[in-house]
């Protein structure tokens, strides 16, 4: 039996807190001010690579994707099916990298021996897998709306639960448009799990009907019948009767998707004159939303408004039922979300055997019914999620090494847990009271609520914790990203308090505290910090404010408990 050798234990322990975290998820919205750049400020978490589009040439609609039977499908191990020499691929693929070729974001996968069939947002790809894991998929040729012939092929491998492939689409010449070839690199997720930021959909919906009153109003009712639903994060795909496939996004209460339907009325006439966008009887895209209350799905589809503030003219209902009520899980922590500073054993905190430690990161634990996540500093290696069963009061998982870990919370919200390498001393995990700031950084955000503006839709941050120089905040957008996690560090730059934190995908954001002189002059307000979000293309927040005239845009602005007008 091994003794507690810090050098041999630590490399495995580095993956260990890859246990303590998950990525945040999804959301919605849209409402950027006219004065803003229309770009969202903060990332929704480590699931940044997900495609959200569906085939633009399909009548089945478009959007993001979604669930699996009762939640988590492990895309992990290479299994042998009844002695078959061929690896068994997961039944759900959540893929990224090929949005431009309209593949994904979800594909349901059927397998019979070495034969594969994938349904990706209504596009069917068939192919094979070899004993060594080589995968080929191809779609039957189809005709584009312009009259060209298109083909799609993918070739790659299935290794350690993950499909990687290069996909190629060839489109023939038509008219004056030359032939073209487009390629993309497809990558599937190893884990399929709903997000804590949205509802978990049932694996099946029955009696689904789109545009319920369509036949009675001179249009057409679509009886979608029984739909098989898959979900990953906040995206879903529903495969229904008559080869109808609907893809969309999931919110806290229901779903959103786009569906081409027969218009029941003419669109509004533009206020500036001209013809309506469509007339009754045309097949046009409708925006649909539906809520799931217990076992009842109900909602509406609409199209035909002219301009901002207009009302849809073609409106009809969506209905359906779930055969079973969703499971209900109690809270593991006293509240559904909590932010804390994490402490761990010395080897993990400080490092050993030449491996760096993780320090004392700021982490967030969030739970939505039976789905949970822990996110430490938005670090993918310190991010994990999972599912609990009704009655569970602890969260458990296994590392890639097989090491079991678990955590729980007491009535005051304090965390306690451990990860255990067999034959060695357990690494104890606990939360500690945060101590913000230090010699090299200001204590800026602890327990402070703050808002932002100037770089897309405004955000509202309701929980913020800083420990030493690291901080984390749980925030909300209006709707597009309803829940987001900000993580970063504070410091001094040229003597001014400075905050740097994550932005959307490859964005990095920063703000500096307004000076006393700027506040006294009236150019800035008390509690205001201002700066920019940048990516490889440069600054994303418009920043041309002129103090002399009081005009222009002020870049990214963050207000700590300030009444900014």
mmCIF file of C-alpha atoms in Angstrom, residues 58-278:
data_model
loop_
_atom_site.group_PDB
_atom_site.id
_atom_site.type_symbol
_atom_site.label_atom_id
_atom_site.label_comp_id
_atom_site.label_asym_id
_atom_site.label_seq_id
_atom_site.Cartn_x
_atom_site.Cartn_y
_atom_site.Cartn_z
ATOM 1 C CA UNK A 58 -34.032 23.444 -44.030
ATOM 2 C CA UNK A 59 -37.692 24.225 -43.380
ATOM 3 C CA UNK A 60 -37.291 22.777 -39.922
ATOM 4 C CA UNK A 61 -36.134 25.991 -38.317
ATOM 5 C CA UNK A 62 -32.927 26.985 -36.640
ATOM 6 C CA UNK A 63 -31.248 27.802 -33.364
ATOM 7 C CA UNK A 64 -29.233 26.131 -30.649
ATOM 8 C CA UNK A 65 -29.440 22.638 -29.299
ATOM 9 C CA UNK A 66 -30.107 20.489 -26.417
ATOM 10 C CA UNK A 67 -30.884 17.502 -24.086
ATOM 11 C CA UNK A 68 -30.690 13.809 -23.661
ATOM 12 C CA UNK A 69 -32.745 11.243 -21.860
ATOM 13 C CA UNK A 70 -32.968 12.474 -18.304
ATOM 14 C CA UNK A 71 -29.950 14.642 -18.744
ATOM 15 C CA UNK A 72 -26.412 13.400 -18.759
ATOM 16 C CA UNK A 73 -25.145 11.174 -21.512
ATOM 17 C CA UNK A 74 -21.516 10.255 -21.030
ATOM 18 C CA UNK A 75 -19.802 10.362 -24.374
ATOM 19 C CA UNK A 76 -16.794 8.887 -22.685
ATOM 20 C CA UNK A 77 -15.568 5.354 -23.050
ATOM 21 C CA UNK A 78 -15.043 3.177 -26.086
ATOM 22 C CA UNK A 79 -17.349 0.240 -25.472
ATOM 23 C CA UNK A 80 -17.841 -3.044 -27.262
ATOM 24 C CA UNK A 81 -21.426 -3.818 -28.189
ATOM 25 C CA UNK A 82 -22.267 -7.476 -27.549
ATOM 26 C CA UNK A 83 -18.847 -8.656 -28.636
ATOM 27 C CA UNK A 84 -18.828 -6.434 -31.725
ATOM 28 C CA UNK A 85 -15.289 -5.408 -32.734
ATOM 29 C CA UNK A 86 -16.498 -1.883 -33.459
ATOM 30 C CA UNK A 87 -16.416 0.900 -30.843
ATOM 31 C CA UNK A 88 -19.819 2.131 -29.696
ATOM 32 C CA UNK A 89 -20.292 5.833 -30.328
ATOM 33 C CA UNK A 90 -22.533 7.966 -28.054
ATOM 34 C CA UNK A 91 -26.174 8.323 -29.068
ATOM 35 C CA UNK A 92 -25.942 12.127 -28.855
ATOM 36 C CA UNK A 93 -23.204 14.279 -30.369
ATOM 37 C CA UNK A 94 -22.897 17.906 -29.329
ATOM 38 C CA UNK A 95 -20.552 19.371 -31.923
ATOM 39 C CA UNK A 96 -18.756 22.630 -32.556
ATOM 40 C CA UNK A 97 -16.594 24.020 -35.314
ATOM 41 C CA UNK A 98 -18.885 23.383 -38.274
ATOM 42 C CA UNK A 99 -21.615 25.993 -37.925
ATOM 43 C CA UNK A 100 -20.691 27.473 -41.303
ATOM 44 C CA UNK A 101 -21.514 24.158 -42.958
ATOM 45 C CA UNK A 102 -24.763 23.832 -40.990
ATOM 46 C CA UNK A 103 -23.668 20.757 -39.010
ATOM 47 C CA UNK A 104 -24.876 20.693 -35.436
ATOM 48 C CA UNK A 105 -25.046 21.940 -32.841
ATOM 49 C CA UNK A 106 -26.614 18.561 -31.971
ATOM 50 C CA UNK A 107 -26.779 15.254 -33.788
ATOM 51 C CA UNK A 108 -28.627 12.124 -32.722
ATOM 52 C CA UNK A 109 -26.627 9.064 -33.690
ATOM 53 C CA UNK A 110 -27.799 5.543 -34.495
ATOM 54 C CA UNK A 111 -25.381 2.638 -34.861
ATOM 55 C CA UNK A 112 -25.691 -0.940 -36.139
ATOM 56 C CA UNK A 113 -22.320 -2.654 -35.996
ATOM 57 C CA UNK A 114 -20.037 -0.542 -38.152
ATOM 58 C CA UNK A 115 -22.891 1.430 -39.762
ATOM 59 C CA UNK A 116 -23.737 4.944 -38.555
ATOM 60 C CA UNK A 117 -26.606 7.357 -39.168
ATOM 61 C CA UNK A 118 -26.565 10.888 -37.750
ATOM 62 C CA UNK A 119 -29.457 13.359 -37.760
ATOM 63 C CA UNK A 120 -27.974 16.844 -37.423
ATOM 64 C CA UNK A 121 -30.743 19.471 -37.360
ATOM 65 C CA UNK A 122 -32.584 17.542 -40.060
ATOM 66 C CA UNK A 123 -29.558 16.813 -42.261
ATOM 67 C CA UNK A 124 -29.008 13.040 -42.402
ATOM 68 C CA UNK A 125 -25.450 11.742 -42.665
ATOM 69 C CA UNK A 126 -24.660 8.050 -43.021
ATOM 70 C CA UNK A 127 -21.327 6.271 -42.793
ATOM 71 C CA UNK A 128 -19.179 3.759 -40.953
ATOM 72 C CA UNK A 129 -16.775 3.306 -38.053
ATOM 73 C CA UNK A 130 -13.821 0.933 -38.243
ATOM 74 C CA UNK A 131 -12.460 -1.290 -35.475
ATOM 75 C CA UNK A 132 -9.698 1.257 -34.872
ATOM 76 C CA UNK A 133 -12.191 4.151 -34.567
ATOM 77 C CA UNK A 134 -11.931 5.759 -38.016
ATOM 78 C CA UNK A 135 -15.250 7.489 -38.817
ATOM 79 C CA UNK A 136 -16.710 8.551 -42.171
ATOM 80 C CA UNK A 137 -20.060 10.288 -42.696
ATOM 81 C CA UNK A 138 -21.723 11.715 -45.797
ATOM 82 C CA UNK A 139 -25.057 13.290 -46.731
ATOM 83 C CA UNK A 140 -26.947 12.496 -49.928
ATOM 84 C CA UNK A 141 -26.511 15.252 -52.532
ATOM 85 C CA UNK A 142 -29.178 17.962 -52.339
ATOM 86 C CA UNK A 143 -30.260 20.983 -54.339
ATOM 87 C CA UNK A 144 -29.757 24.422 -52.820
ATOM 88 C CA UNK A 145 -32.413 27.154 -53.121
ATOM 89 C CA UNK A 146 -30.297 28.674 -55.906
ATOM 90 C CA UNK A 147 -30.420 25.431 -57.901
ATOM 91 C CA UNK A 148 -26.850 24.240 -57.263
ATOM 92 C CA UNK A 149 -25.996 20.678 -56.211
ATOM 93 C CA UNK A 150 -24.313 20.309 -52.839
ATOM 94 C CA UNK A 151 -22.497 17.403 -51.203
ATOM 95 C CA UNK A 152 -21.205 16.992 -47.642
ATOM 96 C CA UNK A 153 -18.634 14.492 -46.344
ATOM 97 C CA UNK A 154 -16.815 14.123 -43.009
ATOM 98 C CA UNK A 155 -13.797 11.994 -42.167
ATOM 99 C CA UNK A 156 -12.221 11.620 -38.739
ATOM 100 C CA UNK A 157 -11.760 9.481 -35.644
ATOM 101 C CA UNK A 158 -13.511 8.431 -32.444
ATOM 102 C CA UNK A 159 -10.977 8.364 -29.604
ATOM 103 C CA UNK A 160 -11.539 8.471 -25.838
ATOM 104 C CA UNK A 161 -15.218 9.267 -26.230
ATOM 105 C CA UNK A 162 -14.712 12.151 -28.640
ATOM 106 C CA UNK A 163 -15.311 12.479 -32.379
ATOM 107 C CA UNK A 164 -12.957 14.728 -34.332
ATOM 108 C CA UNK A 165 -13.377 15.125 -38.081
ATOM 109 C CA UNK A 166 -12.762 17.338 -41.077
ATOM 110 C CA UNK A 167 -15.933 18.029 -43.041
ATOM 111 C CA UNK A 168 -16.073 19.254 -46.631
ATOM 112 C CA UNK A 169 -19.004 20.751 -48.518
ATOM 113 C CA UNK A 170 -18.814 21.080 -52.295
ATOM 114 C CA UNK A 171 -21.356 23.220 -54.128
ATOM 115 C CA UNK A 172 -21.619 23.144 -57.918
ATOM 116 C CA UNK A 173 -21.583 26.236 -60.113
ATOM 117 C CA UNK A 174 -24.948 27.788 -60.913
ATOM 118 C CA UNK A 175 -25.499 30.789 -63.175
ATOM 119 C CA UNK A 176 -22.694 33.277 -62.596
ATOM 120 C CA UNK A 177 -21.832 31.789 -59.199
ATOM 121 C CA UNK A 178 -18.728 29.577 -59.445
ATOM 122 C CA UNK A 179 -18.336 26.207 -57.775
ATOM 123 C CA UNK A 180 -16.909 26.357 -54.259
ATOM 124 C CA UNK A 181 -15.468 24.090 -51.581
ATOM 125 C CA UNK A 182 -15.793 24.796 -47.852
ATOM 126 C CA UNK A 183 -14.226 22.868 -44.982
ATOM 127 C CA UNK A 184 -14.511 22.851 -41.186
ATOM 128 C CA UNK A 185 -13.058 20.964 -38.230
ATOM 129 C CA UNK A 186 -15.738 19.185 -36.192
ATOM 130 C CA UNK A 187 -15.299 18.410 -32.510
ATOM 131 C CA UNK A 188 -17.791 16.661 -30.211
ATOM 132 C CA UNK A 189 -18.201 17.116 -26.460
ATOM 133 C CA UNK A 190 -17.244 14.235 -24.187
ATOM 134 C CA UNK A 191 -20.091 15.010 -21.794
ATOM 135 C CA UNK A 192 -23.723 15.728 -22.657
ATOM 136 C CA UNK A 193 -25.565 17.467 -19.843
ATOM 137 C CA UNK A 194 -28.166 20.242 -19.464
ATOM 138 C CA UNK A 195 -26.858 23.517 -18.065
ATOM 139 C CA UNK A 196 -27.655 24.911 -14.634
ATOM 140 C CA UNK A 197 -28.842 28.067 -16.375
ATOM 141 C CA UNK A 198 -31.821 26.483 -18.141
ATOM 142 C CA UNK A 199 -34.607 23.919 -17.877
ATOM 143 C CA UNK A 200 -33.918 20.233 -18.421
ATOM 144 C CA UNK A 201 -36.309 18.998 -21.089
ATOM 145 C CA UNK A 202 -37.976 15.575 -21.000
ATOM 146 C CA UNK A 203 -36.624 12.917 -23.357
ATOM 147 C CA UNK A 204 -39.998 12.744 -25.107
ATOM 148 C CA UNK A 205 -42.878 15.079 -25.917
ATOM 149 C CA UNK A 206 -46.233 13.762 -27.109
ATOM 150 C CA UNK A 207 -49.035 15.236 -29.212
ATOM 151 C CA UNK A 208 -46.849 18.144 -30.305
ATOM 152 C CA UNK A 209 -48.737 20.493 -32.618
ATOM 153 C CA UNK A 210 -47.438 23.629 -34.322
ATOM 154 C CA UNK A 211 -49.918 26.306 -35.381
ATOM 155 C CA UNK A 212 -52.803 24.544 -33.685
ATOM 156 C CA UNK A 213 -55.477 26.730 -35.290
ATOM 157 C CA UNK A 214 -53.796 26.907 -38.707
ATOM 158 C CA UNK A 215 -56.320 24.778 -40.647
ATOM 159 C CA UNK A 216 -59.237 26.732 -39.192
ATOM 160 C CA UNK A 217 -57.709 30.073 -40.189
ATOM 161 C CA UNK A 218 -56.831 29.339 -43.792
ATOM 162 C CA UNK A 219 -53.305 28.114 -43.079
ATOM 163 C CA UNK A 220 -51.888 24.729 -42.123
ATOM 164 C CA UNK A 221 -51.594 22.888 -38.816
ATOM 165 C CA UNK A 222 -48.463 20.752 -38.349
ATOM 166 C CA UNK A 223 -49.153 17.630 -36.291
ATOM 167 C CA UNK A 224 -45.652 16.816 -35.097
ATOM 168 C CA UNK A 225 -46.870 13.887 -32.979
ATOM 169 C CA UNK A 226 -44.313 12.263 -30.676
ATOM 170 C CA UNK A 227 -40.924 13.984 -30.593
ATOM 171 C CA UNK A 228 -37.679 12.510 -29.291
ATOM 172 C CA UNK A 229 -35.762 15.298 -27.531
ATOM 173 C CA UNK A 230 -32.014 15.595 -27.019
ATOM 174 C CA UNK A 231 -30.342 18.429 -25.109
ATOM 175 C CA UNK A 232 -26.865 19.667 -24.301
ATOM 176 C CA UNK A 233 -26.350 22.814 -22.289
ATOM 177 C CA UNK A 234 -29.188 25.149 -23.278
ATOM 178 C CA UNK A 235 -29.652 23.779 -26.798
ATOM 179 C CA UNK A 236 -32.161 21.165 -27.914
ATOM 180 C CA UNK A 237 -33.147 19.099 -30.934
ATOM 181 C CA UNK A 238 -36.575 17.486 -31.290
ATOM 182 C CA UNK A 239 -37.095 14.767 -33.918
ATOM 183 C CA UNK A 240 -40.787 14.427 -34.644
ATOM 184 C CA UNK A 241 -43.226 12.713 -37.000
ATOM 185 C CA UNK A 242 -42.892 13.048 -40.784
ATOM 186 C CA UNK A 243 -39.139 13.736 -40.480
ATOM 187 C CA UNK A 244 -39.750 17.116 -38.865
ATOM 188 C CA UNK A 245 -36.729 18.284 -36.866
ATOM 189 C CA UNK A 246 -36.912 21.360 -34.639
ATOM 190 C CA UNK A 247 -33.812 22.884 -33.052
ATOM 191 C CA UNK A 248 -33.654 25.752 -30.610
ATOM 192 C CA UNK A 249 -32.648 27.045 -27.204
ATOM 193 C CA UNK A 250 -33.879 26.334 -23.688
ATOM 194 C CA UNK A 251 -34.577 28.976 -21.040
ATOM 195 C CA UNK A 252 -35.419 28.677 -17.350
ATOM 196 C CA UNK A 253 -39.040 27.901 -18.199
ATOM 197 C CA UNK A 254 -39.282 26.670 -21.769
ATOM 198 C CA UNK A 255 -37.944 26.715 -25.308
ATOM 199 C CA UNK A 256 -37.418 29.054 -28.276
ATOM 200 C CA UNK A 257 -37.052 28.061 -31.923
ATOM 201 C CA UNK A 258 -37.699 29.253 -35.459
ATOM 202 C CA UNK A 259 -40.117 27.367 -37.719
ATOM 203 C CA UNK A 260 -41.241 27.990 -41.293
ATOM 204 C CA UNK A 261 -45.061 28.057 -41.289
ATOM 205 C CA UNK A 262 -47.830 29.212 -43.594
ATOM 206 C CA UNK A 263 -48.638 32.843 -42.777
ATOM 207 C CA UNK A 264 -52.179 33.317 -41.456
ATOM 208 C CA UNK A 265 -52.233 37.047 -42.303
ATOM 209 C CA UNK A 266 -50.340 39.672 -44.255
ATOM 210 C CA UNK A 267 -47.296 41.183 -42.544
ATOM 211 C CA UNK A 268 -47.500 44.780 -41.334
ATOM 212 C CA UNK A 269 -46.926 47.453 -43.951
ATOM 213 C CA UNK A 270 -43.667 49.309 -43.236
ATOM 214 C CA UNK A 271 -44.269 52.754 -41.688
ATOM 215 C CA UNK A 272 -42.213 54.354 -44.422
ATOM 216 C CA UNK A 273 -44.369 52.812 -47.122
ATOM 217 C CA UNK A 274 -43.778 49.884 -49.427
ATOM 218 C CA UNK A 275 -45.127 46.357 -49.530
ATOM 219 C CA UNK A 276 -45.490 43.994 -46.568
ATOM 220 C CA UNK A 277 -42.715 41.424 -46.162
ATOM 221 C CA UNK A 278 -45.187 38.638 -46.947
#
